[in-house]
Amino acid sequence: KLARESRGLSQSKLSELLGVTQATLSRFEKGVLTVAPEFVSKIAQALNYPASFFEKDIRIAGETSLFYRKRASMTVRDLSILESKISILSKSIDEMLESINIPELRIPSVEPTVDNSPQEIAYKIRNYLGVPAGPIDNIVSLLEKNGIIVMFLDVDDMDKFDGLTMFTTNQAPVIWINRNIPNDRKRFSLAHELGHLVMHLRSENLEKPEDQKEIEAKYNVNVVSVNTMNYAGKRKSRYTKAGVIKGKTKAYKKAIVTLAEGETIDFYSNI
């Protein structure tokens, strides 16, 4: 189904190319019928994919959290093509990351509140990343240095799609940008997608009353807010006599605790 949708073909059109009924093709896609090896080759040829592609286990992008920057007039067909292509490419990214290391994700996850507006969050993120005031010279470089993969996607006749943010199956953060849009829209879309990543995509956080109460009780302080930074595990490879052993360190969190003015926490008072 992903291969068919990525090529923009309907079940009716592909079944016609393959010389089978649409009902049969539907059963193939649902896994109800087993596809013979020789017929897999025929499907691969019709869709211009290698036969080995159909042995992969690929999760559909729509089944995970993702956010679009698109115009409302984008068609359902175009969305289907886009999500299918991204699902396939995301699998390739995960396979590639088994052999290489990239910087760990350093972008904090901050939930907007009445007292913590998107503008205030943007200011905090700039300070946290050490970005000076004024225009950012190279936003792609900034994102990649802080653990975000940026992919420029060739999507023909999809000028209504600007960008999309998602995590791959193995939790690699990826921002997808339409390669064919003007550069000023690319920059705006990258900043917009970064906002999704910070404020929306990672909903798990420590901004809960019980966490604030626990800190206040333990250190006898007044806590204004607790924000968390989520760090993905870092991929590592080790060479041994038996071969290459690949693994990944555990994901972890750091918390930013904001205290009421004039208050501090003395971590060493009991030492």
CSV table of C-alpha atoms in Angstrom, one decimal:
chain,number,residue,atom,x,y,z
A,1,LYS,CA,0.0,0.0,0.0
A,2,LEU,CA,2.8,2.4,0.9
A,3,ALA,CA,4.6,1.8,-2.4
A,4,ARG,CA,1.4,2.3,-4.4
A,5,GLU,CA,0.4,5.4,-2.6
A,6,SER,CA,3.9,6.9,-2.8
A,7,ARG,CA,3.5,6.6,-6.6
A,8,GLY,CA,0.1,8.3,-6.6
A,9,LEU,CA,-1.7,5.2,-7.9
A,10,SER,CA,-5.2,4.1,-6.9
A,11,GLN,CA,-6.0,0.5,-6.2
A,12,SER,CA,-8.0,0.5,-9.4
A,13,LYS,CA,-5.1,1.7,-11.5
A,14,LEU,CA,-2.5,-0.6,-10.0
A,15,SER,CA,-4.8,-3.7,-10.3
A,16,GLU,CA,-5.3,-2.8,-14.0
A,17,LEU,CA,-1.5,-2.6,-14.5
A,18,LEU,CA,-1.0,-6.0,-12.7
A,19,GLY,CA,-3.9,-7.8,-14.4
A,20,VAL,CA,-5.8,-8.7,-11.2
A,21,THR,CA,-9.0,-7.5,-9.7
A,22,GLN,CA,-9.1,-4.6,-7.3
A,23,ALA,CA,-10.5,-7.0,-4.6
A,24,THR,CA,-7.5,-9.2,-5.0
A,25,LEU,CA,-5.1,-6.3,-4.7
A,26,SER,CA,-6.9,-5.1,-1.6
A,27,ARG,CA,-6.4,-8.5,0.0
A,28,PHE,CA,-2.7,-8.4,-0.8
A,29,GLU,CA,-2.4,-5.0,0.9
A,30,LYS,CA,-4.3,-6.2,4.0
A,31,GLY,CA,-2.2,-9.3,4.2
A,32,VAL,CA,-5.2,-11.6,3.8
A,33,LEU,CA,-3.6,-13.2,0.7
A,34,THR,CA,0.0,-14.3,0.4
A,35,VAL,CA,1.8,-12.8,-2.6
A,36,ALA,CA,3.9,-15.3,-4.6
A,37,PRO,CA,7.5,-14.3,-5.2
A,38,GLU,CA,7.1,-14.0,-8.9
A,39,PHE,CA,4.1,-11.7,-8.4
A,40,VAL,CA,6.2,-9.6,-6.0
A,41,SER,CA,8.6,-9.0,-8.8
A,42,LYS,CA,5.7,-7.9,-11.0
A,43,ILE,CA,4.5,-5.4,-8.4
A,44,ALA,CA,8.0,-4.1,-7.9
A,45,GLN,CA,8.4,-3.5,-11.6
A,46,ALA,CA,5.1,-1.7,-11.9
A,47,LEU,CA,5.9,0.6,-8.9
A,48,ASN,CA,9.6,1.0,-9.7
A,49,TYR,CA,10.8,-0.4,-6.4
A,50,PRO,CA,13.3,-3.2,-5.8
A,51,ALA,CA,11.7,-6.5,-4.8
A,52,SER,CA,13.6,-6.4,-1.5
A,53,PHE,CA,11.6,-3.3,-0.5
A,54,PHE,CA,8.5,-5.4,0.0
A,55,GLU,CA,10.3,-7.4,2.8
A,56,LYS,CA,10.7,-4.3,5.0
A,57,ASP,CA,8.5,-3.5,8.0
A,58,ILE,CA,7.6,0.1,7.6
A,59,ARG,CA,5.3,2.1,10.0
A,60,ILE,CA,3.0,4.5,8.3
A,61,ALA,CA,3.8,8.1,9.2
A,62,GLY,CA,0.2,8.9,9.9
A,63,GLU,CA,0.3,6.4,12.8
A,64,THR,CA,2.7,8.6,14.8
A,65,SER,CA,2.6,12.2,16.1
A,66,LEU,CA,3.4,14.6,13.3
A,67,PHE,CA,2.6,18.2,12.5
A,68,TYR,CA,2.2,19.9,9.1
A,69,ARG,CA,2.8,23.3,7.8
A,70,LYS,CA,0.5,23.2,4.8
A,71,ARG,CA,-2.4,25.2,3.3
A,72,ALA,CA,-5.9,23.9,3.9
A,73,SER,CA,-6.5,23.3,0.1
A,74,MET,CA,-4.0,20.5,0.0
A,75,THR,CA,-5.8,17.4,-1.4
A,76,VAL,CA,-6.3,14.1,0.4
A,77,ARG,CA,-4.5,12.4,-2.5
A,78,ASP,CA,-1.4,14.7,-2.1
A,79,LEU,CA,-1.4,14.1,1.6
A,80,SER,CA,-1.5,10.3,1.0
A,81,ILE,CA,1.5,10.5,-1.4
A,82,LEU,CA,3.4,12.7,1.0
A,83,GLU,CA,2.9,10.5,4.1
A,84,SER,CA,3.8,7.4,2.1
A,85,LYS,CA,7.0,8.9,0.8
A,86,ILE,CA,8.0,10.1,4.3
A,87,SER,CA,7.2,6.7,5.9
A,88,ILE,CA,9.5,5.0,3.4
A,89,LEU,CA,12.3,7.6,3.7
A,90,SER,CA,12.0,7.5,7.6
A,91,LYS,CA,12.8,3.8,7.5
A,92,SER,CA,15.9,4.5,5.4
A,93,ILE,CA,16.9,7.1,8.0
A,94,ASP,CA,16.6,4.6,10.8
A,95,GLU,CA,18.7,2.1,8.8
A,96,MET,CA,21.4,4.7,8.1
A,97,LEU,CA,21.6,5.7,11.8
A,98,GLU,CA,22.5,2.2,12.7
A,99,SER,CA,25.9,2.8,11.1
A,100,ILE,CA,26.6,6.5,12.0
A,101,ASN,CA,26.3,8.8,15.0
A,102,ILE,CA,24.6,12.2,15.0
A,103,PRO,CA,24.5,14.8,17.8
A,104,GLU,CA,22.0,13.9,20.5
A,105,LEU,CA,18.7,15.9,20.7
A,106,ARG,CA,19.3,19.1,22.8
A,107,ILE,CA,16.1,20.9,22.1
A,108,PRO,CA,14.0,21.4,25.3
A,109,SER,CA,10.3,20.4,25.4
A,110,VAL,CA,8.4,23.3,26.9
A,111,GLU,CA,4.6,23.5,27.3
A,112,PRO,CA,3.0,26.9,26.6
A,113,THR,CA,0.9,28.3,29.4
A,114,VAL,CA,-0.8,31.6,30.3
A,115,ASP,CA,2.5,32.7,31.9
A,116,ASN,CA,4.7,31.1,29.3
A,117,SER,CA,3.7,32.3,25.9
A,118,PRO,CA,5.2,31.1,22.6
A,119,GLN,CA,7.1,34.4,22.4
A,120,GLU,CA,8.6,33.8,25.8
A,121,ILE,CA,9.5,30.2,25.0
A,122,ALA,CA,11.2,31.4,21.8
A,123,TYR,CA,13.3,33.8,23.9
A,124,LYS,CA,14.2,31.0,26.3
A,125,ILE,CA,15.2,28.6,23.5
A,126,ARG,CA,17.5,31.2,21.9
A,127,ASN,CA,19.2,31.8,25.3
A,128,TYR,CA,19.5,28.0,26.0
A,129,LEU,CA,21.1,27.4,22.6
A,130,GLY,CA,23.3,30.4,22.8
A,131,VAL,CA,21.8,32.1,19.8
A,132,PRO,CA,22.4,35.9,19.8
A,133,ALA,CA,19.7,38.4,19.1
A,134,GLY,CA,18.9,39.1,15.4
A,135,PRO,CA,18.5,36.9,12.3
A,136,ILE,CA,19.9,33.4,12.5
A,137,ASP,CA,22.6,33.0,9.7
A,138,ASN,CA,22.1,29.3,9.1
A,139,ILE,CA,19.1,27.7,10.8
A,140,VAL,CA,19.7,24.3,9.2
A,141,SER,CA,23.1,24.1,10.7
A,142,LEU,CA,21.8,25.2,14.1
A,143,LEU,CA,19.1,22.5,14.1
A,144,GLU,CA,21.5,19.7,12.9
A,145,LYS,CA,24.1,20.6,15.6
A,146,ASN,CA,21.4,20.2,18.2
A,147,GLY,CA,20.3,16.7,17.1
A,148,ILE,CA,17.5,17.5,14.5
A,149,ILE,CA,17.7,15.9,11.1
A,150,VAL,CA,16.6,18.3,8.3
A,151,MET,CA,15.4,16.7,5.0
A,152,PHE,CA,14.5,18.6,1.9
A,153,LEU,CA,11.9,16.7,0.0
A,154,ASP,CA,11.3,16.8,-3.7
A,155,VAL,CA,7.5,16.7,-4.1
A,156,ASP,CA,6.3,17.6,-7.6
A,157,ASP,CA,3.2,19.8,-7.9
A,158,MET,CA,2.8,20.1,-4.1
A,159,ASP,CA,3.4,23.8,-3.6
A,160,LYS,CA,0.8,23.8,-0.9
A,161,PHE,CA,3.0,21.7,1.4
A,162,ASP,CA,5.7,23.6,3.3
A,163,GLY,CA,7.0,21.4,6.1
A,164,LEU,CA,6.4,18.6,8.5
A,165,THR,CA,7.9,17.4,11.8
A,166,MET,CA,7.9,13.8,13.1
A,167,PHE,CA,9.9,11.2,15.0
A,168,THR,CA,11.0,8.1,13.1
A,169,THR,CA,10.2,4.6,14.5
A,170,ASN,CA,13.6,4.7,16.4
A,171,GLN,CA,12.8,8.2,17.7
A,172,ALA,CA,15.0,10.3,15.4
A,173,PRO,CA,13.6,13.8,15.2
A,174,VAL,CA,13.2,14.9,11.5
A,175,ILE,CA,11.9,18.1,10.0
A,176,TRP,CA,10.8,17.7,6.4
A,177,ILE,CA,10.8,20.7,4.1
A,178,ASN,CA,9.5,21.1,0.6
A,179,ARG,CA,12.7,21.7,-1.5
A,180,ASN,CA,10.7,23.6,-4.2
A,181,ILE,CA,9.4,26.4,-2.1
A,182,PRO,CA,11.1,29.8,-2.0
A,183,ASN,CA,14.0,30.2,0.5
A,184,ASP,CA,12.2,32.7,2.7
A,185,ARG,CA,9.4,30.2,3.1
A,186,LYS,CA,11.9,27.4,3.9
A,187,ARG,CA,13.4,29.5,6.7
A,188,PHE,CA,10.0,30.4,8.1
A,189,SER,CA,8.8,26.8,7.9
A,190,LEU,CA,12.0,25.5,9.7
A,191,ALA,CA,11.3,28.0,12.5
A,192,HIS,CA,7.7,27.0,12.6
A,193,GLU,CA,8.4,23.3,12.7
A,194,LEU,CA,11.0,23.9,15.5
A,195,GLY,CA,8.1,25.5,17.4
A,196,HIS,CA,6.0,22.3,17.0
A,197,LEU,CA,8.9,20.2,18.2
A,198,VAL,CA,9.4,22.4,21.3
A,199,MET,CA,5.8,23.0,22.3
A,200,HIS,CA,3.6,20.2,20.8
A,201,LEU,CA,5.3,17.1,19.5
A,202,ARG,CA,6.8,15.9,22.8
A,203,SER,CA,3.8,16.1,25.1
A,204,GLU,CA,5.5,14.2,27.9
A,205,ASN,CA,6.8,16.7,30.5
A,206,LEU,CA,7.2,17.4,34.1
A,207,GLU,CA,4.9,20.5,34.2
A,208,LYS,CA,2.4,18.9,36.7
A,209,PRO,CA,1.3,20.2,40.0
A,210,GLU,CA,2.5,17.0,41.9
A,211,ASP,CA,6.0,17.5,40.6
A,212,GLN,CA,6.1,21.1,41.8
A,213,LYS,CA,4.7,20.1,45.2
A,214,GLU,CA,7.3,17.4,45.6
A,215,ILE,CA,10.2,19.9,44.9
A,216,GLU,CA,8.6,22.5,47.1
A,217,ALA,CA,8.3,20.0,50.0
A,218,LYS,CA,11.8,18.6,49.6
A,219,TYR,CA,13.6,21.9,49.4
A,220,ASN,CA,11.2,24.3,51.2
A,221,VAL,CA,11.0,26.7,48.2
A,222,ASN,CA,8.2,28.2,46.0
A,223,VAL,CA,8.3,26.7,42.5
A,224,VAL,CA,7.0,28.8,39.6
A,225,SER,CA,7.3,26.1,36.9
A,226,VAL,CA,9.1,22.9,36.0
A,227,ASN,CA,10.0,22.3,32.4
A,228,THR,CA,11.7,19.2,31.0
A,229,MET,CA,14.3,18.6,28.3
A,230,ASN,CA,14.0,15.1,26.7
A,231,TYR,CA,17.2,13.6,25.4
A,232,ALA,CA,17.1,10.7,23.0
A,233,GLY,CA,19.6,7.9,23.5
A,234,LYS,CA,22.8,8.1,21.6
A,235,ARG,CA,23.7,5.4,19.1
A,236,LYS,CA,27.1,3.7,19.7
A,237,SER,CA,29.2,1.1,17.9
A,238,ARG,CA,31.9,-1.1,19.4
A,239,TYR,CA,34.3,-3.2,17.3
A,240,THR,CA,35.1,-6.7,18.8
A,241,LYS,CA,36.7,-9.9,17.5
A,242,ALA,CA,33.2,-11.2,16.9
A,243,GLY,CA,32.2,-8.2,14.8
A,244,VAL,CA,30.6,-4.9,15.3
A,245,ILE,CA,28.3,-4.6,18.3
A,246,LYS,CA,25.7,-1.8,17.9
A,247,GLY,CA,23.6,-0.3,20.7
A,248,LYS,CA,22.1,2.8,22.1
A,249,THR,CA,22.4,4.6,25.4
A,250,LYS,CA,19.2,5.1,27.5
A,251,ALA,CA,17.0,8.2,26.8
A,252,TYR,CA,16.9,10.6,29.8
A,253,LYS,CA,15.5,13.9,30.9
A,254,LYS,CA,16.7,17.1,32.5
A,255,ALA,CA,14.4,19.5,34.3
A,256,ILE,CA,14.5,23.3,34.4
A,257,VAL,CA,13.1,24.4,37.7
A,258,THR,CA,12.1,28.1,38.0
A,259,LEU,CA,11.9,29.4,41.6
A,260,ALA,CA,10.1,32.4,42.9
A,261,GLU,CA,12.2,35.5,42.9
A,262,GLY,CA,14.9,35.6,45.6
A,263,GLU,CA,14.8,31.8,46.4
A,264,THR,CA,17.5,29.2,45.8
A,265,ILE,CA,18.1,25.5,46.3
A,266,ASP,CA,21.1,24.5,48.3
A,267,PHE,CA,21.9,20.9,47.1
A,268,TYR,CA,24.9,20.6,49.5
A,269,SER,CA,23.2,21.7,52.7
A,270,ASN,CA,23.1,18.1,54.0
A,271,ILE,CA,26.6,17.2,53.1
